[in-house]
mmCIF file of C-alpha atoms and ligand atoms in Angstrom:
data_model
loop_
_atom_site.group_PDB
_atom_site.id
_atom_site.type_symbol
_atom_site.label_atom_id
_atom_site.label_comp_id
_atom_site.label_asym_id
_atom_site.label_seq_id
_atom_site.Cartn_x
_atom_site.Cartn_y
_atom_site.Cartn_z
ATOM 1 C CA MET A 1 43.614 17.520 -10.619
ATOM 2 C CA ASP A 2 42.231 16.341 -7.276
ATOM 3 C CA MET A 3 41.890 12.577 -7.753
ATOM 4 C CA ASN A 4 39.748 11.996 -4.688
ATOM 5 C CA SER A 5 37.154 14.766 -4.532
ATOM 6 C CA SER A 6 33.580 13.883 -5.431
ATOM 7 C CA TYR A 7 31.164 16.069 -7.323
ATOM 8 C CA THR A 8 27.648 15.542 -8.592
ATOM 9 C CA ALA A 9 26.440 17.759 -11.397
ATOM 10 C CA THR A 10 22.866 19.051 -11.325
ATOM 11 C CA ARG A 11 22.672 18.605 -15.099
ATOM 12 C CA SER A 12 24.462 16.260 -17.477
ATOM 13 C CA PHE A 13 27.393 17.755 -19.336
ATOM 14 C CA HIS A 14 29.858 16.845 -22.038
ATOM 15 C CA VAL A 15 33.657 16.944 -21.965
ATOM 16 C CA MET A 16 35.950 16.655 -24.965
ATOM 17 C CA THR A 17 39.073 14.699 -24.034
ATOM 18 C CA LYS A 18 42.479 15.307 -25.620
ATOM 19 C CA PRO A 19 44.661 12.583 -24.091
ATOM 20 C CA ILE A 20 47.712 13.482 -26.211
ATOM 21 C CA GLY A 21 47.159 17.257 -26.093
ATOM 22 C CA PRO A 22 47.961 19.019 -29.365
ATOM 23 C CA LEU A 23 50.427 16.408 -30.678
ATOM 24 C CA CYS A 24 49.759 15.213 -34.200
ATOM 25 C CA ASN A 25 51.621 13.301 -36.894
ATOM 26 C CA LEU A 26 50.246 15.587 -39.614
ATOM 27 C CA ASP A 27 51.076 19.209 -40.313
ATOM 28 C CA CYS A 28 47.980 20.503 -42.060
ATOM 29 C CA THR A 29 48.533 23.971 -43.485
ATOM 30 C CA TYR A 30 45.341 25.300 -41.927
ATOM 31 C CA CYS A 31 45.833 23.709 -38.496
ATOM 32 C CA PHE A 32 45.351 26.247 -35.718
ATOM 33 C CA TYR A 33 45.909 23.652 -33.029
ATOM 34 C CA LEU A 34 49.539 22.536 -33.382
ATOM 35 C CA ASP A 35 50.618 25.952 -32.074
ATOM 36 C CA LYS A 36 49.053 25.079 -28.723
ATOM 37 C CA GLU A 37 52.283 23.201 -27.940
ATOM 38 C CA LYS A 38 53.708 26.648 -27.123
ATOM 39 C CA LEU A 39 51.351 26.863 -24.156
ATOM 40 C CA PHE A 40 52.975 23.860 -22.484
ATOM 41 C CA PRO A 41 56.338 23.576 -20.689
ATOM 42 C CA ALA A 42 59.243 22.500 -22.912
ATOM 43 C CA ASP A 43 59.542 19.123 -21.174
ATOM 44 C CA GLU A 44 55.807 18.321 -21.344
ATOM 45 C CA ASN A 45 55.186 14.746 -22.538
ATOM 46 C CA TYR A 46 51.437 15.364 -23.142
ATOM 47 C CA ARG A 47 50.314 11.770 -22.576
ATOM 48 C CA MET A 48 47.460 11.300 -20.151
ATOM 49 C CA SER A 49 48.782 9.020 -17.409
ATOM 50 C CA ASP A 50 46.978 5.841 -16.336
ATOM 51 C CA GLU A 51 46.313 7.460 -12.963
ATOM 52 C CA VAL A 52 44.650 10.526 -14.486
ATOM 53 C CA LEU A 53 42.736 8.363 -16.964
ATOM 54 C CA GLU A 54 41.197 6.248 -14.220
ATOM 55 C CA ALA A 55 40.363 9.268 -12.046
ATOM 56 C CA TYR A 56 38.841 11.060 -15.027
ATOM 57 C CA ILE A 57 36.632 8.144 -16.089
ATOM 58 C CA ARG A 58 35.510 7.393 -12.536
ATOM 59 C CA LYS A 59 34.666 11.003 -11.727
ATOM 60 C CA TYR A 60 33.064 11.770 -15.086
ATOM 61 C CA ILE A 61 30.746 8.795 -14.645
ATOM 62 C CA GLN A 62 30.048 9.320 -10.954
ATOM 63 C CA SER A 63 29.298 13.022 -11.373
ATOM 64 C CA GLN A 64 26.319 12.382 -13.670
ATOM 65 C CA HIS A 65 23.152 10.395 -13.118
ATOM 66 C CA THR A 66 21.922 10.060 -16.674
ATOM 67 C CA PRO A 67 21.169 6.529 -17.920
ATOM 68 C CA GLU A 68 23.657 7.042 -20.763
ATOM 69 C CA LEU A 69 27.080 8.677 -20.784
ATOM 70 C CA SER A 70 29.110 10.038 -23.617
ATOM 71 C CA PHE A 71 32.902 10.322 -23.981
ATOM 72 C CA ALA A 72 34.611 12.188 -26.839
ATOM 73 C CA TRP A 73 38.271 11.546 -27.761
ATOM 74 C CA GLN A 74 40.162 14.089 -29.813
ATOM 75 C CA GLY A 75 43.635 15.499 -30.381
ATOM 76 C CA GLY A 76 45.937 16.488 -31.895
ATOM 77 C CA GLU A 77 45.671 12.960 -33.108
ATOM 78 C CA PRO A 78 44.192 10.625 -30.479
ATOM 79 C CA THR A 79 45.488 7.420 -32.124
ATOM 80 C CA LEU A 80 48.996 8.510 -31.047
ATOM 81 C CA MET A 81 48.076 7.211 -27.577
ATOM 82 C CA GLY A 82 48.073 3.693 -28.999
ATOM 83 C CA LEU A 83 45.295 1.127 -29.018
ATOM 84 C CA ASP A 84 46.117 -0.284 -25.582
ATOM 85 C CA PHE A 85 45.219 3.071 -24.037
ATOM 86 C CA TYR A 86 41.664 2.779 -25.416
ATOM 87 C CA ARG A 87 41.422 -0.845 -24.320
ATOM 88 C CA LYS A 88 42.024 0.531 -20.822
ATOM 89 C CA VAL A 89 39.411 3.209 -21.464
ATOM 90 C CA THR A 90 36.644 0.743 -22.220
ATOM 91 C CA ALA A 91 37.658 -1.572 -19.367
ATOM 92 C CA LEU A 92 37.505 1.355 -16.923
ATOM 93 C CA GLN A 93 34.207 2.536 -18.315
ATOM 94 C CA ARG A 94 32.730 -0.927 -17.726
ATOM 95 C CA ARG A 95 34.140 -1.002 -14.205
ATOM 96 C CA TYR A 96 32.643 2.341 -13.180
ATOM 97 C CA ALA A 97 29.472 2.652 -15.285
ATOM 98 C CA GLY A 98 27.457 0.277 -13.122
ATOM 99 C CA GLY A 99 25.580 -1.073 -16.114
ATOM 100 C CA ARG A 100 24.816 2.335 -17.573
ATOM 101 C CA ARG A 101 25.321 2.666 -21.312
ATOM 102 C CA VAL A 102 28.532 4.424 -22.361
ATOM 103 C CA HIS A 103 29.083 5.963 -25.804
ATOM 104 C CA ASN A 104 32.465 6.868 -27.261
ATOM 105 C CA SER A 105 33.174 9.177 -30.176
ATOM 106 C CA PHE A 106 36.629 9.444 -31.700
ATOM 107 C CA GLN A 107 37.871 12.102 -34.116
ATOM 108 C CA THR A 108 40.892 11.049 -36.189
ATOM 109 C CA ASN A 109 42.911 12.184 -39.185
ATOM 110 C CA GLY A 110 42.707 8.576 -40.366
ATOM 111 C CA THR A 111 46.404 8.005 -41.011
ATOM 112 C CA LYS A 112 47.023 5.419 -38.296
ATOM 113 C CA LEU A 113 44.019 3.122 -38.493
ATOM 114 C CA ASP A 114 44.530 -0.560 -39.279
ATOM 115 C CA GLU A 115 42.578 -3.809 -38.926
ATOM 116 C CA ASP A 116 43.114 -3.911 -35.141
ATOM 117 C CA TRP A 117 41.902 -0.355 -34.594
ATOM 118 C CA CYS A 118 38.828 -0.865 -36.744
ATOM 119 C CA ALA A 119 37.969 -4.236 -35.164
ATOM 120 C CA PHE A 120 38.219 -2.550 -31.754
ATOM 121 C CA PHE A 121 36.001 0.376 -32.817
ATOM 122 C CA ALA A 122 33.408 -2.054 -34.147
ATOM 123 C CA ARG A 123 33.461 -4.281 -31.058
ATOM 124 C CA GLU A 124 33.199 -1.329 -28.672
ATOM 125 C CA ASN A 125 30.675 0.611 -30.784
ATOM 126 C CA PHE A 126 32.808 3.724 -31.175
ATOM 127 C CA LEU A 127 31.480 6.458 -33.453
ATOM 128 C CA VAL A 128 34.461 7.545 -35.561
ATOM 129 C CA GLY A 129 34.821 10.967 -37.159
ATOM 130 C CA LEU A 130 37.216 10.820 -40.116
ATOM 131 C CA SER A 131 38.848 13.965 -41.505
ATOM 132 C CA LEU A 132 38.540 13.824 -45.277
ATOM 133 C CA ASP A 133 38.478 16.956 -47.427
ATOM 134 C CA GLY A 134 37.592 15.372 -50.766
ATOM 135 C CA PRO A 135 39.365 13.498 -53.590
ATOM 136 C CA ALA A 136 43.186 13.358 -53.506
ATOM 137 C CA PRO A 137 44.020 16.676 -55.218
ATOM 138 C CA ILE A 138 41.667 18.538 -52.870
ATOM 139 C CA HIS A 139 42.486 16.602 -49.685
ATOM 140 C CA ASP A 140 46.258 16.749 -50.249
ATOM 141 C CA ARG A 141 46.274 20.478 -50.897
ATOM 142 C CA TYR A 142 46.369 21.174 -47.157
ATOM 143 C CA ARG A 143 46.277 17.858 -45.255
ATOM 144 C CA VAL A 144 49.976 17.021 -45.374
ATOM 145 C CA ASN A 145 52.410 15.229 -43.102
ATOM 146 C CA LYS A 146 55.538 16.700 -41.502
ATOM 147 C CA GLY A 147 57.443 16.053 -44.727
ATOM 148 C CA GLY A 148 54.867 17.910 -46.802
ATOM 149 C CA ALA A 149 53.406 14.780 -48.445
ATOM 150 C CA GLY A 150 49.653 14.382 -48.811
ATOM 151 C CA SER A 151 47.753 12.019 -46.508
ATOM 152 C CA PHE A 152 44.921 11.019 -48.845
ATOM 153 C CA GLU A 153 46.045 7.458 -49.584
ATOM 154 C CA GLN A 154 46.278 6.549 -45.895
ATOM 155 C CA VAL A 155 42.933 8.165 -45.093
ATOM 156 C CA PHE A 156 41.236 6.421 -47.997
ATOM 157 C CA GLN A 157 42.549 3.039 -46.824
ATOM 158 C CA SER A 158 41.234 3.811 -43.347
ATOM 159 C CA LEU A 159 37.839 4.633 -44.807
ATOM 160 C CA GLU A 160 37.762 1.247 -46.525
ATOM 161 C CA LEU A 161 38.741 -0.498 -43.280
ATOM 162 C CA LEU A 162 36.046 1.327 -41.325
ATOM 163 C CA LYS A 163 33.478 0.143 -43.859
ATOM 164 C CA LYS A 164 34.865 -3.397 -43.901
ATOM 165 C CA HIS A 165 34.509 -3.648 -40.121
ATOM 166 C CA ARG A 166 31.114 -1.899 -40.190
ATOM 167 C CA VAL A 167 32.282 0.837 -37.858
ATOM 168 C CA GLU A 168 29.795 3.670 -37.457
ATOM 169 C CA PHE A 169 31.524 6.748 -38.889
ATOM 170 C CA ASN A 170 31.027 10.216 -40.298
ATOM 171 C CA THR A 171 33.334 12.537 -42.195
ATOM 172 C CA LEU A 172 34.572 15.966 -41.244
ATOM 173 C CA THR A 173 35.446 18.084 -44.250
ATOM 174 C CA CYS A 174 37.186 21.431 -43.961
ATOM 175 C CA VAL A 175 35.811 24.189 -46.182
ATOM 176 C CA THR A 176 38.587 26.414 -47.529
ATOM 177 C CA ARG A 177 38.906 29.377 -49.913
ATOM 178 C CA GLN A 178 38.818 26.994 -52.918
ATOM 179 C CA SER A 179 35.942 24.839 -51.685
ATOM 180 C CA PRO A 180 32.969 26.808 -53.080
ATOM 181 C CA ASP A 181 34.107 26.006 -56.640
ATOM 182 C CA GLU A 182 34.631 22.367 -55.683
ATOM 183 C CA ALA A 183 31.473 21.882 -53.615
ATOM 184 C CA VAL A 184 29.638 19.479 -55.912
ATOM 185 C CA GLU A 185 32.818 17.505 -56.618
ATOM 186 C CA ILE A 186 33.492 17.134 -52.872
ATOM 187 C CA TYR A 187 29.912 16.140 -52.082
ATOM 188 C CA ASN A 188 29.695 13.575 -54.877
ATOM 189 C CA PHE A 189 33.087 12.163 -53.984
ATOM 190 C CA LEU A 190 32.045 11.616 -50.363
ATOM 191 C CA LYS A 191 28.833 9.993 -51.542
ATOM 192 C CA SER A 192 30.742 7.728 -53.921
ATOM 193 C CA CYS A 193 32.871 6.593 -50.964
ATOM 194 C CA GLY A 194 29.765 5.453 -49.108
ATOM 195 C CA VAL A 195 29.750 8.342 -46.634
ATOM 196 C CA THR A 196 26.234 8.962 -45.342
ATOM 197 C CA PHE A 197 26.939 11.391 -42.466
ATOM 198 C CA MET A 198 28.872 14.530 -43.387
ATOM 199 C CA GLN A 199 30.046 17.613 -41.529
ATOM 200 C CA PHE A 200 31.427 20.712 -43.256
ATOM 201 C CA ILE A 201 33.567 22.958 -41.098
ATOM 202 C CA PRO A 202 34.662 26.433 -42.287
ATOM 203 C CA ILE A 203 38.366 27.222 -42.057
ATOM 204 C CA VAL A 204 38.717 30.805 -40.813
ATOM 205 C CA GLU A 205 42.103 31.624 -39.381
ATOM 206 C CA ARG A 206 43.189 35.048 -38.242
ATOM 207 C CA VAL A 207 46.652 36.375 -39.105
ATOM 208 C CA GLY A 208 48.201 38.352 -36.287
ATOM 209 C CA ASP A 209 46.727 39.270 -32.915
ATOM 210 C CA LEU A 210 43.120 39.411 -31.792
ATOM 211 C CA THR A 211 42.627 42.936 -33.151
ATOM 212 C CA SER A 212 43.492 41.838 -36.699
ATOM 213 C CA ASP A 213 40.705 41.272 -39.215
ATOM 214 C CA THR A 214 43.080 39.742 -41.780
ATOM 215 C CA VAL A 215 42.701 36.025 -42.415
ATOM 216 C CA THR A 216 44.967 33.432 -44.035
ATOM 217 C CA PRO A 217 44.731 32.956 -47.820
ATOM 218 C CA TRP A 218 43.153 29.528 -47.303
ATOM 219 C CA SER A 219 40.346 30.854 -45.084
ATOM 220 C CA VAL A 220 36.914 30.659 -46.664
ATOM 221 C CA THR A 221 35.032 33.941 -46.947
ATOM 222 C CA SER A 222 31.580 34.246 -45.427
ATOM 223 C CA GLU A 223 30.097 34.520 -48.909
ATOM 224 C CA GLY A 224 32.144 31.531 -50.074
ATOM 225 C CA TYR A 225 30.924 29.381 -47.198
ATOM 226 C CA GLY A 226 27.348 30.318 -48.055
ATOM 227 C CA GLN A 227 27.907 29.445 -51.713
ATOM 228 C CA PHE A 228 29.472 26.138 -50.733
ATOM 229 C CA LEU A 229 26.518 25.154 -48.555
ATOM 230 C CA CYS A 230 23.966 26.299 -51.149
ATOM 231 C CA ARG A 231 25.628 24.241 -53.889
ATOM 232 C CA ILE A 232 25.686 21.160 -51.718
ATOM 233 C CA PHE A 233 22.125 21.776 -50.600
ATOM 234 C CA ASP A 234 20.967 21.935 -54.229
ATOM 235 C CA GLU A 235 22.530 18.526 -54.860
ATOM 236 C CA TRP A 236 21.313 17.015 -51.598
ATOM 237 C CA VAL A 237 17.723 18.188 -51.859
ATOM 238 C CA GLN A 238 17.228 16.643 -55.299
ATOM 239 C CA GLY A 239 17.556 13.047 -54.216
ATOM 240 C CA ASP A 240 19.415 12.535 -50.984
ATOM 241 C CA VAL A 241 17.035 13.716 -48.267
ATOM 242 C CA GLY A 242 16.700 10.896 -45.737
ATOM 243 C CA ARG A 243 19.621 9.016 -47.299
ATOM 244 C CA ILE A 244 22.549 11.379 -46.784
ATOM 245 C CA PHE A 245 22.778 13.362 -43.559
ATOM 246 C CA VAL A 246 24.531 16.720 -43.600
ATOM 247 C CA ASN A 247 24.911 17.910 -40.054
ATOM 248 C CA LEU A 248 24.091 21.581 -40.766
ATOM 249 C CA PHE A 249 21.019 20.777 -42.843
ATOM 250 C CA ASP A 250 19.684 18.437 -40.159
ATOM 251 C CA VAL A 251 20.144 21.044 -37.452
ATOM 252 C CA ALA A 252 18.491 23.742 -39.581
ATOM 253 C CA LEU A 253 15.626 21.401 -40.490
ATOM 254 C CA GLY A 254 15.161 20.459 -36.845
ATOM 255 C CA ALA A 255 15.027 24.121 -35.822
ATOM 256 C CA TRP A 256 12.572 24.864 -38.637
ATOM 257 C CA CYS A 257 10.368 22.017 -37.353
ATOM 258 C CA GLY A 258 10.507 23.486 -33.861
ATOM 259 C CA GLN A 259 12.658 20.729 -32.376
HETATM 260 S S1 SF4 B 301 45.108 16.330 -38.380
HETATM 261 FE FE1 SF4 B 301 44.045 17.897 -37.188
HETATM 262 S S2 SF4 B 301 45.387 18.305 -35.441
HETATM 263 FE FE2 SF4 B 301 46.617 17.220 -36.974
HETATM 264 S S3 SF4 B 301 47.626 18.847 -38.143
HETATM 265 FE FE3 SF4 B 301 45.734 18.291 -39.225
HETATM 266 S S4 SF4 B 301 44.171 19.734 -38.492
HETATM 267 FE FE4 SF4 B 301 45.923 19.783 -37.040
#
């Protein structure tokens, strides 16, 4: 990375930042991303250095002339960088933004959040995406740690902390082969937890090379994904329109309205 070059984009753009690369403390069965470690040298330490962080924030801000700027932090698991890293992030953003408004979104598996993290997110107005697949038996089926134990209890505690600190958050739920039969249970569980913004992401993972059309046993079929969405839609449309926001329904509704 050239730390000193300057560049001004003709249009605003969005970058997703992975400051710890593919490292994660979980070992979800359906994770396609942990394998990315193989793309790095054996002695790679993955952590974004302070020097790169400052250059990145300065150049990302200076290259765009929009009144608002948006940063997105992902992993692996971005909390593995530690809270002090993000304290530096917001300090640098203030230094270089010149009064422009800066937004931060943060996608986490929710196993490392505590009072300090949530107080920080609230103070700095981070939008947090929390990975939560449903109630414990559903969530723990695939979202396990390196020892094979489920992560539900930790994630649920994080959810409560996010609510306690009034952090703006949404949930990201993976849709697997079993999910169509569990759609209503998953949706009602999320609602019962006080989740009002939901995203449902299909798990489709190829086995073998790029020519293979075989997928893993946990991959949702195209028909299954359709059934899942239809079952949730039937619940949502009966009483939750304008109260619960399902990303895909909002996008479809917006397109239908010509937005
Ligand atoms: S939390 Fe995300 S990155 Fe970590 S193992 Fe699970 S799916 Fe992969």
